[in-house]
C-alpha cells in the first residue's frame, strides 16, 4: 500500500479466534455493512456495494460503492492489494473516488491471536479530495469520517461475534 498524508485507525478485541474473524472480514460485504445502513455520518443515505463473485477473497478482486448524498452522485472503486489469512488484508482505491470528504485511500485490517479471542486493528491512509470544495470538506470532515469508518468496522466485527468491543490504546 502506498503512503498517504492522513490516517486513522481503530483497535478492539473480538471474541473469536483469528481464523474465524478473518473468514468473516474477508467478505467485503460483511466488512463494509455500515455503508448500506443510514447513518448521521452518511447524512442519512446509504451506498450500494458491488463486487466480483469471489466476494473479495483474492488479491486483485475488485469491488466498489455507489450512492448519492443530497442528489450528488458518489462512487468509489477498489481492489484487494494483499491478503494473508488469517492475519491481514489490504485494499486501495483504483482511481480518484467521487466522495465529499476523502480522496484516494488505502485500508486494511490486522488480526493478532489472543487465545480464543483476536485483537483487531482497522486502519486507513487517505488523501483529501481534489478541488477547492473537496479540499475544504476534507480538511473539515475527513478526519472524523476516517475515525468513524475504522471504528465502526471494529465495532461491527465485535458485535457479530457477540460482544461490544473494548477500544484498545
GROMACS .gro file of C-alpha atoms in nm, residues 2-167:
model
  166
    2UNK     CA    1   0.135   0.343  -0.087
    3UNK     CA    2   0.191   0.616   0.169
    4UNK     CA    3  -0.085   0.870   0.240
    5UNK     CA    4  -0.060   1.205   0.423
    6UNK     CA    5  -0.358   1.141   0.656
    7UNK     CA    6  -0.456   0.837   0.857
    8UNK     CA    7  -0.680   0.691   1.126
    9UNK     CA    8  -0.713   0.356   1.298
   10UNK     CA    9  -0.927   0.171   1.550
   11UNK     CA   10  -0.848  -0.132   1.763
   12UNK     CA   11  -1.058  -0.371   1.966
   13UNK     CA   12  -1.092  -0.724   2.096
   14UNK     CA   13  -1.318  -0.967   1.913
   15UNK     CA   14  -1.448  -1.274   2.099
   16UNK     CA   15  -1.347  -1.529   1.833
   17UNK     CA   16  -1.025  -1.690   1.705
   18UNK     CA   17  -0.833  -1.504   1.432
   19UNK     CA   18  -0.914  -1.757   1.157
   20UNK     CA   19  -1.288  -1.723   1.226
   21UNK     CA   20  -1.272  -1.342   1.238
   22UNK     CA   21  -1.063  -1.335   0.919
   23UNK     CA   22  -1.320  -1.551   0.737
   24UNK     CA   23  -1.593  -1.302   0.834
   25UNK     CA   24  -1.395  -0.987   0.746
   26UNK     CA   25  -1.259  -1.138   0.425
   27UNK     CA   26  -1.604  -1.090   0.269
   28UNK     CA   27  -1.618  -0.717   0.193
   29UNK     CA   28  -1.996  -0.724   0.226
   30UNK     CA   29  -1.952  -0.801   0.598
   31UNK     CA   30  -1.667  -0.557   0.649
   32UNK     CA   31  -1.850  -0.270   0.478
   33UNK     CA   32  -2.202  -0.339   0.601
   34UNK     CA   33  -2.212   0.006   0.766
   35UNK     CA   34  -2.215   0.166   0.419
   36UNK     CA   35  -2.552   0.008   0.339
   37UNK     CA   36  -2.719   0.141   0.658
   38UNK     CA   37  -2.836   0.502   0.703
   39UNK     CA   38  -2.622   0.697   0.949
   40UNK     CA   39  -2.554   1.053   1.052
   41UNK     CA   40  -2.200   1.029   0.915
   42UNK     CA   41  -2.352   0.940   0.575
   43UNK     CA   42  -2.615   1.218   0.612
   44UNK     CA   43  -2.885   0.950   0.638
   45UNK     CA   44  -2.808   0.796   0.299
   46UNK     CA   45  -2.670   0.456   0.201
   47UNK     CA   46  -2.433   0.326  -0.061
   48UNK     CA   47  -2.476   0.011  -0.266
   49UNK     CA   48  -2.186  -0.233  -0.280
   50UNK     CA   49  -2.091  -0.421  -0.596
   51UNK     CA   50  -1.825  -0.690  -0.607
   52UNK     CA   51  -1.695  -0.981  -0.806
   53UNK     CA   52  -1.843  -1.326  -0.733
   54UNK     CA   53  -1.548  -1.420  -0.508
   55UNK     CA   54  -1.658  -1.153  -0.255
   56UNK     CA   55  -1.305  -1.005  -0.241
   57UNK     CA   56  -1.137  -1.326  -0.129
   58UNK     CA   57  -0.833  -1.293  -0.358
   59UNK     CA   58  -0.568  -1.035  -0.443
   60UNK     CA   59  -0.684  -0.837  -0.747
   61UNK     CA   60  -1.052  -0.877  -0.666
   62UNK     CA   61  -1.245  -0.557  -0.742
   63UNK     CA   62  -1.537  -0.403  -0.559
   64UNK     CA   63  -1.697  -0.063  -0.516
   65UNK     CA   64  -1.977   0.152  -0.383
   66UNK     CA   65  -2.228   0.385  -0.547
   67UNK     CA   66  -2.485   0.618  -0.399
   68UNK     CA   67  -2.570   0.984  -0.366
   69UNK     CA   68  -2.585   1.248  -0.095
   70UNK     CA   69  -2.819   1.543  -0.140
   71UNK     CA   70  -2.858   1.443  -0.505
   72UNK     CA   71  -2.482   1.442  -0.573
   73UNK     CA   72  -2.363   1.105  -0.708
   74UNK     CA   73  -2.088   0.927  -0.514
   75UNK     CA   74  -1.868   0.644  -0.637
   76UNK     CA   75  -1.558   0.458  -0.528
   77UNK     CA   76  -1.382   0.163  -0.694
   78UNK     CA   77  -1.134  -0.051  -0.500
   79UNK     CA   78  -0.908  -0.353  -0.540
   80UNK     CA   79  -0.770  -0.603  -0.289
   81UNK     CA   80  -0.391  -0.547  -0.279
   82UNK     CA   81  -0.280  -0.807  -0.024
   83UNK     CA   82  -0.436  -1.096   0.162
   84UNK     CA   83  -0.260  -1.309   0.423
   85UNK     CA   84  -0.507  -1.539   0.603
   86UNK     CA   85  -0.565  -1.537   0.894
   87UNK     CA   86  -0.371  -1.223   0.983
   88UNK     CA   87  -0.417  -0.933   0.739
   89UNK     CA   88  -0.571  -0.785   0.427
   90UNK     CA   89  -0.538  -0.451   0.242
   91UNK     CA   90  -0.726  -0.276  -0.038
   92UNK     CA   91  -0.697   0.058  -0.221
   93UNK     CA   92  -0.894   0.283  -0.449
   94UNK     CA   93  -0.820   0.228  -0.817
   95UNK     CA   94  -0.885   0.589  -0.920
   96UNK     CA   95  -0.988   0.921  -0.766
   97UNK     CA   96  -1.319   0.846  -0.593
   98UNK     CA   97  -1.623   1.071  -0.610
   99UNK     CA   98  -1.653   1.131  -0.237
  100UNK     CA   99  -1.701   1.451  -0.039
  101UNK     CA  100  -1.455   1.420   0.249
  102UNK     CA  101  -1.171   1.186   0.149
  103UNK     CA  102  -0.986   1.129  -0.176
  104UNK     CA  103  -0.782   0.825  -0.278
  105UNK     CA  104  -0.723   0.587   0.010
  106UNK     CA  105  -0.586   0.255   0.121
  107UNK     CA  106  -0.736   0.048   0.403
  108UNK     CA  107  -0.660  -0.272   0.580
  109UNK     CA  108  -0.702  -0.485   0.886
  110UNK     CA  109  -0.469  -0.690   1.102
  111UNK     CA  110  -0.558  -0.968   1.345
  112UNK     CA  111  -0.341  -1.082   1.635
  113UNK     CA  112  -0.450  -1.404   1.811
  114UNK     CA  113  -0.510  -1.364   2.186
  115UNK     CA  114  -0.600  -1.718   2.291
  116UNK     CA  115  -0.962  -1.775   2.190
  117UNK     CA  116  -1.001  -1.403   2.110
  118UNK     CA  117  -0.847  -1.173   1.850
  119UNK     CA  118  -0.710  -0.822   1.861
  120UNK     CA  119  -0.840  -0.639   1.552
  121UNK     CA  120  -0.683  -0.327   1.406
  122UNK     CA  121  -0.853  -0.150   1.113
  123UNK     CA  122  -0.668   0.141   0.952
  124UNK     CA  123  -0.697   0.390   0.667
  125UNK     CA  124  -0.448   0.617   0.494
  126UNK     CA  125  -0.600   0.881   0.269
  127UNK     CA  126  -0.563   1.194   0.060
  128UNK     CA  127  -0.801   1.486   0.072
  129UNK     CA  128  -1.043   1.509  -0.220
  130UNK     CA  129  -0.927   1.711  -0.519
  131UNK     CA  130  -1.064   2.057  -0.595
  132UNK     CA  131  -1.127   2.360  -0.376
  133UNK     CA  132  -1.456   2.238  -0.226
  134UNK     CA  133  -1.317   1.888  -0.173
  135UNK     CA  134  -1.011   2.031  -0.002
  136UNK     CA  135  -1.226   2.235   0.234
  137UNK     CA  136  -1.466   1.949   0.312
  138UNK     CA  137  -1.174   1.709   0.351
  139UNK     CA  138  -1.000   1.940   0.594
  140UNK     CA  139  -1.319   1.988   0.798
  141UNK     CA  140  -1.469   1.640   0.793
  142UNK     CA  141  -1.210   1.391   0.662
  143UNK     CA  142  -1.051   1.308   1.000
  144UNK     CA  143  -1.388   1.247   1.170
  145UNK     CA  144  -1.509   1.032   0.880
  146UNK     CA  145  -1.189   0.824   0.878
  147UNK     CA  146  -1.211   0.766   1.255
  148UNK     CA  147  -1.580   0.672   1.227
  149UNK     CA  148  -1.518   0.432   0.938
  150UNK     CA  149  -1.239   0.240   1.112
  151UNK     CA  150  -1.419   0.239   1.450
  152UNK     CA  151  -1.747   0.107   1.307
  153UNK     CA  152  -1.568  -0.177   1.125
  154UNK     CA  153  -1.410  -0.291   1.454
  155UNK     CA  154  -1.737  -0.249   1.644
  156UNK     CA  155  -1.940  -0.438   1.381
  157UNK     CA  156  -1.695  -0.731   1.389
  158UNK     CA  157  -1.712  -0.745   1.770
  159UNK     CA  158  -2.093  -0.729   1.767
  160UNK     CA  159  -2.113  -1.004   1.505
  161UNK     CA  160  -1.929  -1.235   1.743
  162UNK     CA  161  -2.150  -1.143   2.036
  163UNK     CA  162  -1.986  -0.859   2.225
  164UNK     CA  163  -1.944  -0.487   2.205
  165UNK     CA  164  -1.577  -0.410   2.166
  166UNK     CA  165  -1.347  -0.253   2.418
  167UNK     CA  166  -1.125   0.000   2.246
   0.00000   0.00000   0.00000
